[in-house]
mmCIF file of C-alpha atoms and ligand atoms in Angstrom:
data_model
loop_
_atom_site.group_PDB
_atom_site.id
_atom_site.type_symbol
_atom_site.label_atom_id
_atom_site.label_comp_id
_atom_site.label_asym_id
_atom_site.label_seq_id
_atom_site.Cartn_x
_atom_site.Cartn_y
_atom_site.Cartn_z
ATOM 1 C CA MET A 30 20.885 -33.473 20.727
ATOM 2 C CA LYS A 31 21.770 -31.572 23.833
ATOM 3 C CA THR A 32 19.159 -30.190 25.801
ATOM 4 C CA ASP A 33 20.670 -28.021 28.375
ATOM 5 C CA LEU A 34 21.453 -24.431 28.670
ATOM 6 C CA ALA A 35 25.093 -24.546 28.895
ATOM 7 C CA SER A 36 25.340 -26.752 25.738
ATOM 8 C CA ALA A 37 23.129 -24.633 23.939
ATOM 9 C CA VAL A 38 25.232 -21.486 24.726
ATOM 10 C CA GLU A 39 28.542 -23.364 23.861
ATOM 11 C CA ALA A 40 26.750 -24.182 20.549
ATOM 12 C CA LEU A 41 25.697 -20.762 19.495
ATOM 13 C CA ARG A 42 29.624 -19.752 20.471
ATOM 14 C CA ALA A 43 30.868 -22.626 18.330
ATOM 15 C CA GLY A 44 28.677 -21.655 14.895
ATOM 16 C CA LYS A 45 26.079 -24.167 15.614
ATOM 17 C CA LEU A 46 22.477 -23.962 15.513
ATOM 18 C CA VAL A 47 20.286 -24.289 18.286
ATOM 19 C CA LEU A 48 16.165 -25.074 18.591
ATOM 20 C CA LEU A 49 15.018 -21.984 20.648
ATOM 21 C CA PRO A 50 11.534 -21.697 22.549
ATOM 22 C CA THR A 51 9.920 -18.365 22.516
ATOM 23 C CA GLU A 52 6.254 -17.314 23.631
ATOM 24 C CA THR A 53 5.582 -17.171 19.863
ATOM 25 C CA VAL A 54 6.746 -20.405 18.479
ATOM 26 C CA TYR A 55 10.042 -22.184 18.083
ATOM 27 C CA GLY A 56 13.285 -20.577 16.355
ATOM 28 C CA LEU A 57 16.117 -22.225 14.653
ATOM 29 C CA ALA A 58 18.743 -19.888 16.213
ATOM 30 C CA ALA A 59 22.574 -18.997 15.221
ATOM 31 C CA SER A 60 24.837 -16.224 16.280
ATOM 32 C CA ALA A 61 23.672 -13.205 14.147
ATOM 33 C CA ALA A 62 27.330 -12.331 13.819
ATOM 34 C CA ASP A 63 28.534 -15.525 12.346
ATOM 35 C CA ALA A 64 27.877 -15.663 8.804
ATOM 36 C CA ARG A 65 28.675 -19.354 8.345
ATOM 37 C CA ALA A 66 26.414 -20.067 10.959
ATOM 38 C CA VAL A 67 23.161 -17.781 9.469
ATOM 39 C CA ALA A 68 24.207 -19.395 6.131
ATOM 40 C CA ALA A 69 23.368 -22.874 7.934
ATOM 41 C CA VAL A 70 20.062 -21.482 9.283
ATOM 42 C CA TYR A 71 18.635 -20.473 5.744
ATOM 43 C CA ALA A 72 19.947 -24.124 4.446
ATOM 44 C CA ALA A 73 18.179 -26.002 7.203
ATOM 45 C CA LYS A 74 14.859 -24.419 6.345
ATOM 46 C CA GLY A 75 15.467 -24.563 2.673
ATOM 47 C CA ARG A 76 14.600 -20.860 2.338
ATOM 48 C CA PRO A 77 14.204 -20.223 -1.547
ATOM 49 C CA SER A 78 16.030 -16.958 -1.205
ATOM 50 C CA PHE A 79 17.852 -14.994 1.298
ATOM 51 C CA ASN A 80 14.742 -13.667 3.470
ATOM 52 C CA PRO A 81 16.399 -10.929 6.171
ATOM 53 C CA LEU A 82 16.231 -12.506 9.766
ATOM 54 C CA ILE A 83 15.107 -11.299 13.251
ATOM 55 C CA ALA A 84 17.863 -10.318 15.753
ATOM 56 C CA HIS A 85 16.712 -11.564 19.190
ATOM 57 C CA VAL A 86 18.397 -9.689 21.805
ATOM 58 C CA ALA A 87 18.122 -9.808 25.803
ATOM 59 C CA ASP A 88 16.933 -6.256 26.213
ATOM 60 C CA VAL A 89 16.567 -2.950 24.856
ATOM 61 C CA ALA A 90 20.179 -1.724 25.867
ATOM 62 C CA ALA A 91 21.229 -4.692 23.864
ATOM 63 C CA ALA A 92 18.600 -3.847 20.974
ATOM 64 C CA ARG A 93 20.198 -0.459 20.864
ATOM 65 C CA ARG A 94 23.670 -1.677 19.841
ATOM 66 C CA VAL A 95 22.094 -3.563 17.076
ATOM 67 C CA ALA A 96 19.715 -0.980 15.472
ATOM 68 C CA ARG A 97 19.167 2.872 15.579
ATOM 69 C CA PHE A 98 16.480 3.828 17.830
ATOM 70 C CA ASP A 99 14.227 6.686 17.490
ATOM 71 C CA SER A 100 11.856 8.001 19.971
ATOM 72 C CA ARG A 101 9.004 5.809 18.558
ATOM 73 C CA ALA A 102 11.137 2.958 18.893
ATOM 74 C CA GLU A 103 11.948 3.421 22.561
ATOM 75 C CA THR A 104 8.081 3.820 23.060
ATOM 76 C CA LEU A 105 7.313 0.631 21.335
ATOM 77 C CA ALA A 106 10.133 -1.122 23.065
ATOM 78 C CA ALA A 107 8.901 0.002 26.540
ATOM 79 C CA ALA A 108 5.591 -0.940 25.988
ATOM 80 C CA PHE A 109 5.947 -4.235 24.349
ATOM 81 C CA TRP A 110 9.284 -5.589 25.502
ATOM 82 C CA PRO A 111 10.299 -8.306 26.532
ATOM 83 C CA GLY A 112 7.436 -9.569 24.171
ATOM 84 C CA PRO A 113 6.077 -10.758 20.576
ATOM 85 C CA LEU A 114 6.753 -7.466 18.582
ATOM 86 C CA THR A 115 9.333 -7.196 16.123
ATOM 87 C CA LEU A 116 10.848 -3.483 15.194
ATOM 88 C CA VAL A 117 12.280 -2.848 11.920
ATOM 89 C CA LEU A 118 15.144 -0.042 12.320
ATOM 90 C CA PRO A 119 17.992 1.383 10.482
ATOM 91 C CA VAL A 120 21.227 -0.689 11.081
ATOM 92 C CA ALA A 121 23.465 0.633 14.016
ATOM 93 C CA ASP A 122 26.824 1.590 12.878
ATOM 94 C CA ALA A 123 28.885 -0.779 14.522
ATOM 95 C CA SER A 124 26.002 -3.771 14.442
ATOM 96 C CA ALA A 125 26.890 -7.331 15.311
ATOM 97 C CA VAL A 126 24.000 -8.420 12.973
ATOM 98 C CA CYS A 127 26.138 -9.613 9.700
ATOM 99 C CA ASP A 128 24.865 -8.596 6.359
ATOM 100 C CA LEU A 129 23.326 -12.184 5.284
ATOM 101 C CA ALA A 130 21.518 -12.361 8.432
ATOM 102 C CA ARG A 131 19.808 -8.908 6.973
ATOM 103 C CA ALA A 132 20.183 -10.112 3.482
ATOM 104 C CA GLY A 133 21.878 -7.269 2.487
ATOM 105 C CA LEU A 134 19.637 -4.426 3.529
ATOM 106 C CA ASP A 135 20.529 -1.290 5.668
ATOM 107 C CA THR A 136 17.843 -2.378 8.071
ATOM 108 C CA VAL A 137 17.729 -5.145 10.583
ATOM 109 C CA ALA A 138 14.832 -6.361 12.591
ATOM 110 C CA VAL A 139 14.953 -6.893 16.280
ATOM 111 C CA ARG A 140 13.134 -8.154 19.268
ATOM 112 C CA ALA A 141 13.446 -9.062 22.716
ATOM 113 C CA PRO A 142 11.281 -12.164 23.452
ATOM 114 C CA ALA A 143 9.634 -13.038 26.471
ATOM 115 C CA HIS A 144 10.053 -16.704 26.934
ATOM 116 C CA PRO A 145 12.059 -17.311 30.101
ATOM 117 C CA LEU A 146 14.545 -20.090 28.595
ATOM 118 C CA ALA A 147 15.086 -17.605 25.555
ATOM 119 C CA ARG A 148 15.804 -14.889 27.693
ATOM 120 C CA ALA A 149 18.314 -16.898 29.640
ATOM 121 C CA LEU A 150 19.612 -18.256 26.392
ATOM 122 C CA LEU A 151 20.448 -14.800 25.308
ATOM 123 C CA GLN A 152 21.670 -13.141 28.559
ATOM 124 C CA ALA A 153 24.218 -16.116 28.511
ATOM 125 C CA PHE A 154 25.036 -15.935 25.310
ATOM 126 C CA GLY A 155 25.538 -11.886 25.522
ATOM 127 C CA GLY A 156 25.070 -11.065 21.615
ATOM 128 C CA PRO A 157 22.278 -10.950 19.293
ATOM 129 C CA VAL A 158 20.831 -14.262 17.889
ATOM 130 C CA VAL A 159 19.138 -14.768 14.553
ATOM 131 C CA ALA A 160 16.082 -17.061 14.934
ATOM 132 C CA PRO A 161 13.595 -17.683 12.153
ATOM 133 C CA SER A 162 10.675 -20.046 12.923
ATOM 134 C CA ALA A 163 12.033 -23.592 13.113
ATOM 135 C CA ASN A 164 9.969 -24.866 9.993
ATOM 136 C CA ARG A 165 11.456 -25.888 6.816
ATOM 137 C CA SER A 166 10.433 -23.178 4.473
ATOM 138 C CA GLY A 167 6.900 -22.412 3.632
ATOM 139 C CA ARG A 168 5.538 -24.986 6.455
ATOM 140 C CA PRO A 169 3.438 -24.090 9.389
ATOM 141 C CA SER A 170 5.501 -22.792 12.547
ATOM 142 C CA PRO A 171 6.266 -24.995 15.242
ATOM 143 C CA THR A 172 4.897 -24.857 18.671
ATOM 144 C CA THR A 173 6.071 -27.471 20.354
ATOM 145 C CA PHE A 174 9.651 -28.834 21.045
ATOM 146 C CA ALA A 175 8.611 -32.061 19.135
ATOM 147 C CA ALA A 176 7.482 -30.410 16.136
ATOM 148 C CA ALA A 177 10.607 -28.039 16.293
ATOM 149 C CA VAL A 178 12.714 -31.318 16.402
ATOM 150 C CA GLU A 179 10.704 -32.720 13.487
ATOM 151 C CA GLU A 180 11.297 -29.950 11.431
ATOM 152 C CA THR A 181 14.699 -28.628 11.691
ATOM 153 C CA GLY A 182 16.112 -31.019 14.821
ATOM 154 C CA ASP A 183 18.649 -32.867 12.172
ATOM 155 C CA SER A 184 20.766 -29.412 11.776
ATOM 156 C CA ALA A 185 20.599 -28.559 15.279
ATOM 157 C CA ALA A 186 23.361 -29.107 17.634
ATOM 158 C CA ALA A 187 21.144 -28.560 20.410
ATOM 159 C CA GLY A 188 17.736 -27.459 21.788
ATOM 160 C CA LEU A 189 15.725 -26.202 24.772
ATOM 161 C CA ASP A 190 12.593 -27.852 25.489
ATOM 162 C CA GLY A 191 10.320 -24.754 26.469
ATOM 163 C CA GLY A 192 7.169 -26.728 26.425
ATOM 164 C CA PRO A 193 4.153 -25.595 24.090
ATOM 165 C CA CYS A 194 4.383 -22.022 22.851
ATOM 166 C CA GLU A 195 1.969 -19.676 24.884
ATOM 167 C CA VAL A 196 0.997 -17.404 22.097
ATOM 168 C CA GLY A 197 1.288 -19.861 19.038
ATOM 169 C CA LEU A 198 1.550 -17.007 16.114
ATOM 170 C CA GLU A 199 4.615 -15.200 15.357
ATOM 171 C CA SER A 200 5.271 -11.876 16.460
ATOM 172 C CA THR A 201 4.347 -8.546 14.847
ATOM 173 C CA VAL A 202 6.686 -6.720 12.379
ATOM 174 C CA VAL A 203 6.468 -2.916 12.413
ATOM 175 C CA ALA A 204 8.809 -1.077 10.535
ATOM 176 C CA LEU A 205 9.924 2.643 11.825
ATOM 177 C CA LEU A 206 11.795 3.784 8.639
ATOM 178 C CA ASP A 207 9.442 6.357 7.471
ATOM 179 C CA ARG A 208 5.898 6.420 9.073
ATOM 180 C CA PRO A 209 4.971 3.436 11.365
ATOM 181 C CA ARG A 210 4.259 0.288 9.022
ATOM 182 C CA LEU A 211 2.653 -2.775 9.925
ATOM 183 C CA LEU A 212 4.523 -5.480 8.188
ATOM 184 C CA ARG A 213 3.328 -8.581 9.287
ATOM 185 C CA PRO A 214 0.242 -8.904 11.754
ATOM 186 C CA GLY A 215 0.798 -11.079 14.763
ATOM 187 C CA ALA A 216 0.568 -11.669 18.418
ATOM 188 C CA VAL A 217 0.177 -8.188 19.410
ATOM 189 C CA THR A 218 -2.560 -6.510 17.745
ATOM 190 C CA ARG A 219 -2.909 -3.831 15.806
ATOM 191 C CA ALA A 220 -4.892 -1.790 18.241
ATOM 192 C CA GLU A 221 -2.604 -2.460 21.011
ATOM 193 C CA ILE A 222 0.231 -0.686 18.864
ATOM 194 C CA GLU A 223 -1.948 2.108 17.407
ATOM 195 C CA ALA A 224 -2.964 2.707 21.061
ATOM 196 C CA VAL A 225 0.844 3.537 21.785
ATOM 197 C CA ILE A 226 2.045 5.392 18.503
ATOM 198 C CA GLY A 227 -1.296 6.155 16.767
ATOM 199 C CA PRO A 228 -2.147 4.936 13.086
ATOM 200 C CA LEU A 229 0.067 2.387 11.420
ATOM 201 C CA ALA A 230 0.171 2.247 7.517
ATOM 202 C CA ASP A 231 -0.282 -1.257 5.540
ATOM 203 C CA ALA A 232 2.671 -3.214 4.353
ATOM 204 C CA GLU A 233 0.754 -3.872 1.153
ATOM 205 C CA ALA A 234 1.805 -0.267 -0.013
ATOM 206 C CA ASP A 235 4.955 -0.989 0.752
ATOM 207 C CA ALA A 236 5.890 -4.647 -0.477
ATOM 208 C CA LYS A 237 9.561 -4.148 -1.524
ATOM 209 C CA ARG A 238 10.107 -3.836 2.321
ATOM 210 C CA SER A 239 8.456 -7.041 3.424
ATOM 211 C CA PRO A 240 10.488 -9.540 1.550
ATOM 212 C CA GLY A 241 9.084 -12.277 3.572
ATOM 213 C CA ARG A 242 5.377 -12.437 2.820
ATOM 214 C CA LEU A 243 5.505 -15.233 0.638
ATOM 215 C CA ALA A 244 1.999 -16.455 -0.971
ATOM 216 C CA ARG A 245 1.874 -20.351 -0.008
ATOM 217 C CA HIS A 246 3.487 -19.667 3.434
ATOM 218 C CA TYR A 247 2.598 -21.667 6.983
ATOM 219 C CA ALA A 248 1.212 -24.028 4.638
ATOM 220 C CA PRO A 249 0.485 -28.043 5.189
ATOM 221 C CA ASP A 250 0.466 -31.154 2.589
ATOM 222 C CA LEU A 251 -3.312 -30.813 2.368
ATOM 223 C CA PRO A 252 -5.690 -28.602 0.298
ATOM 224 C CA VAL A 253 -6.901 -25.843 2.775
ATOM 225 C CA ARG A 254 -10.454 -24.246 2.335
ATOM 226 C CA LEU A 255 -11.101 -21.234 4.176
ATOM 227 C CA ASP A 256 -14.567 -19.767 5.873
ATOM 228 C CA VAL A 257 -16.023 -23.045 5.697
ATOM 229 C CA GLU A 258 -19.703 -23.351 7.814
ATOM 230 C CA ILE A 259 -20.070 -26.999 6.689
ATOM 231 C CA PRO A 260 -17.245 -29.250 6.162
ATOM 232 C CA ARG A 261 -17.200 -32.201 3.517
ATOM 233 C CA PRO A 262 -17.161 -35.541 4.615
ATOM 234 C CA GLY A 263 -13.474 -36.899 4.809
ATOM 235 C CA GLU A 264 -12.189 -33.295 5.327
ATOM 236 C CA ALA A 265 -10.590 -32.506 8.658
ATOM 237 C CA PHE A 266 -12.474 -29.438 10.116
ATOM 238 C CA LEU A 267 -10.938 -26.581 12.324
ATOM 239 C CA ALA A 268 -13.669 -25.180 14.093
ATOM 240 C CA PHE A 269 -14.326 -22.256 15.617
ATOM 241 C CA GLY A 270 -17.279 -22.703 18.442
ATOM 242 C CA PRO A 271 -19.225 -25.672 19.166
ATOM 243 C CA ALA A 272 -19.168 -28.254 16.135
ATOM 244 C CA ARG A 273 -19.340 -31.950 15.432
ATOM 245 C CA HIS A 274 -17.737 -33.762 12.915
ATOM 246 C CA ASP A 275 -15.581 -36.831 12.134
ATOM 247 C CA ARG A 276 -12.340 -35.223 12.161
ATOM 248 C CA LEU A 277 -12.695 -32.406 14.656
ATOM 249 C CA PHE A 278 -9.900 -29.894 15.450
ATOM 250 C CA GLN A 279 -11.518 -27.385 17.831
ATOM 251 C CA LEU A 280 -9.711 -23.863 17.733
ATOM 252 C CA SER A 281 -11.740 -22.515 20.383
ATOM 253 C CA GLU A 282 -15.218 -23.925 21.230
ATOM 254 C CA THR A 283 -15.622 -20.510 23.269
ATOM 255 C CA ARG A 284 -14.533 -18.373 20.383
ATOM 256 C CA ASP A 285 -11.768 -16.977 22.274
ATOM 257 C CA LEU A 286 -9.003 -15.413 19.588
ATOM 258 C CA ALA A 287 -6.145 -16.176 21.850
ATOM 259 C CA GLU A 288 -6.849 -19.797 22.424
ATOM 260 C CA ALA A 289 -7.370 -20.316 18.865
ATOM 261 C CA ALA A 290 -4.134 -18.557 17.938
ATOM 262 C CA ALA A 291 -2.098 -20.856 20.281
ATOM 263 C CA ASN A 292 -3.880 -23.979 18.675
ATOM 264 C CA LEU A 293 -3.552 -23.020 15.190
ATOM 265 C CA PHE A 294 -0.329 -24.332 13.856
ATOM 266 C CA ALA A 295 -0.362 -27.580 15.919
ATOM 267 C CA HIS A 296 -4.117 -28.289 14.403
ATOM 268 C CA LEU A 297 -3.097 -27.793 10.922
ATOM 269 C CA ARG A 298 -0.381 -30.141 11.459
ATOM 270 C CA ALA A 299 -2.341 -32.816 13.465
ATOM 271 C CA ALA A 300 -5.005 -32.343 10.521
ATOM 272 C CA ASP A 301 -2.374 -32.948 7.811
ATOM 273 C CA ARG A 302 -1.544 -36.341 9.332
ATOM 274 C CA SER A 303 -5.202 -37.284 10.177
ATOM 275 C CA GLY A 304 -5.707 -38.969 7.148
ATOM 276 C CA ALA A 305 -8.164 -36.619 5.904
ATOM 277 C CA THR A 306 -8.643 -35.489 1.779
ATOM 278 C CA GLY A 307 -8.405 -31.962 3.118
ATOM 279 C CA ILE A 308 -8.408 -29.211 5.610
ATOM 280 C CA ALA A 309 -11.777 -26.906 5.833
ATOM 281 C CA VAL A 310 -11.440 -23.971 8.425
ATOM 282 C CA ALA A 311 -14.253 -22.320 9.937
ATOM 283 C CA PRO A 312 -14.809 -18.402 9.784
ATOM 284 C CA ILE A 313 -12.552 -16.455 12.023
ATOM 285 C CA PRO A 314 -13.532 -13.119 12.796
ATOM 286 C CA HIS A 315 -11.154 -10.363 11.850
ATOM 287 C CA GLU A 316 -10.824 -8.233 15.105
ATOM 288 C CA GLY A 317 -7.916 -8.210 17.396
ATOM 289 C CA LEU A 318 -5.791 -11.186 17.023
ATOM 290 C CA GLY A 319 -8.125 -12.298 14.281
ATOM 291 C CA GLU A 320 -5.934 -10.014 11.913
ATOM 292 C CA ALA A 321 -3.111 -12.115 12.170
ATOM 293 C CA ILE A 322 -4.768 -15.765 12.565
ATOM 294 C CA ASN A 323 -6.511 -14.867 9.056
ATOM 295 C CA ASP A 324 -3.003 -13.463 7.565
ATOM 296 C CA ARG A 325 -1.500 -17.161 8.422
ATOM 297 C CA LEU A 326 -4.947 -19.045 7.204
ATOM 298 C CA LYS A 327 -4.851 -17.071 3.669
ATOM 299 C CA ARG A 328 -0.996 -17.853 3.492
ATOM 300 C CA ALA A 329 -1.631 -21.558 4.587
ATOM 301 C CA ALA A 330 -4.498 -21.911 1.712
ATOM 302 C CA GLY A 331 -2.043 -20.074 -0.587
ATOM 303 C CA PHE A 332 -4.385 -17.279 -1.598
ATOM 304 C CA VAL A 333 -1.990 -14.170 -0.973
ATOM 305 C CA GLY A 334 -0.256 -12.447 -3.869
HETATM 306 O O1 LIG B 7 7.806 -14.994 16.405
HETATM 307 C C1 LIG B 7 8.582 -14.548 15.807
HETATM 308 O O2 LIG B 7 8.889 -13.580 15.329
HETATM 309 C C2 LIG B 7 9.584 -15.825 15.437
HETATM 310 C C3 LIG B 7 10.285 -16.272 16.857
HETATM 311 C C4 LIG B 7 11.339 -17.354 16.541
HETATM 312 O O3 LIG B 7 10.814 -15.220 17.163
HETATM 313 N N1 LIG B 7 10.581 -15.799 14.240
HETATM 314 C C5 LIG B 7 10.005 -15.517 12.999
HETATM 315 O O4 LIG B 7 11.022 -14.977 12.262
HETATM 316 O O5 LIG B 7 8.956 -15.532 12.927
HETATM 317 P P1 LIG B 7 10.672 -15.473 10.689
HETATM 318 O O6 LIG B 7 12.421 -15.365 9.965
HETATM 319 O O7 LIG B 7 9.928 -16.589 10.194
HETATM 320 O O8 LIG B 7 10.212 -14.051 10.116
HETATM 321 C C6 LIG B 7 10.846 -12.900 10.195
HETATM 322 C C7 LIG B 7 10.273 -11.967 9.572
HETATM 323 C C8 LIG B 7 9.948 -12.148 7.999
HETATM 324 O O9 LIG B 7 8.798 -12.058 7.232
HETATM 325 C C9 LIG B 7 11.348 -11.042 7.146
HETATM 326 O O10 LIG B 7 10.660 -10.854 6.008
HETATM 327 C C10 LIG B 7 11.118 -9.871 8.232
HETATM 328 O O11 LIG B 7 10.719 -10.485 9.420
HETATM 329 N N2 LIG B 7 12.087 -8.926 8.174
HETATM 330 C C11 LIG B 7 13.248 -9.252 8.763
HETATM 331 N N3 LIG B 7 14.003 -8.331 8.805
HETATM 332 C C12 LIG B 7 13.490 -7.557 8.072
HETATM 333 C C13 LIG B 7 13.763 -6.439 7.502
HETATM 334 N N4 LIG B 7 15.336 -5.802 7.469
HETATM 335 N N5 LIG B 7 13.014 -5.473 6.523
HETATM 336 C C14 LIG B 7 11.887 -6.116 6.686
HETATM 337 N N6 LIG B 7 11.092 -7.559 7.128
HETATM 338 C C15 LIG B 7 12.402 -7.976 7.603
HETATM 339 MG MG1 LIG B 8 8.811 -17.995 9.619
#
């Protein structure tokens, strides 16, 4: 696999796939305009059904060519871009994002990532790029280049090694179709968004609009138990706060939610292959980033209907 920027740009132009580092997680990228390349992304991930993808762009000017921006979208983009916030908006008239990438919807998800290598690639390529998390469908998202290569590297012609992802959790997805709705909690917290545009309605009230919210998702192979104070012998333990255990994976000894988010998927992966009988996870507070962490943990355990 080629690992330089020029080869990655060339791969996108040729309709091939690229492992793309972002500040949240690694993505499996393709030109959003190229339906065959987008189909190859779905196939590489083994997505059970077509689930719309996020169009990644270099900046807000590029986003306006893809989606119809209203004043709320302008305000949120000004506050959080480049960064881990995805906006679901009506698709623009001459949008380059193909139907398949949008799963046939008349809406489109768009974000401008902050990672310098992602920005460099988007600028050099010059068009929107789809990039779902680079894991095979249902598995934890990769937060290192090595994990991304292991998950979907076979299908990529090029990949950029951007080091470990700073945030470690996917972007927050907000729909601005009627009233603002939180479709997926993520790296930008609900409180941070509400401080800018006021109250967010919940996705649950609008399940049809968030097709990607599968019950079992982000899941390792081993069974996962949540809210565990004392793990069983043989289990791997994802701790939050000081703890002692044989197979200990410390999310954050000082109970720092940002540190726990950054460690979450890498620890789930490591625990999965530690030879344990199962994975027990300590209780994590629900405030701030804890909302997104608990969302991913519930799905890893298969608890969301
Ligand atoms: O942090 C991230 O967002 C990462 C990095 C690589 O950028 N990408 C990512 O993509 O998490 P993916 O495909 O795993 O998640 C996209 C989410 C899904 O839940 C999908 O259903 C939702 O966005 N989505 C995309 N387009 C949508 C649309 N038009 N309407 C509603 N939801 C949409
Ligand atoms: Mg994903």
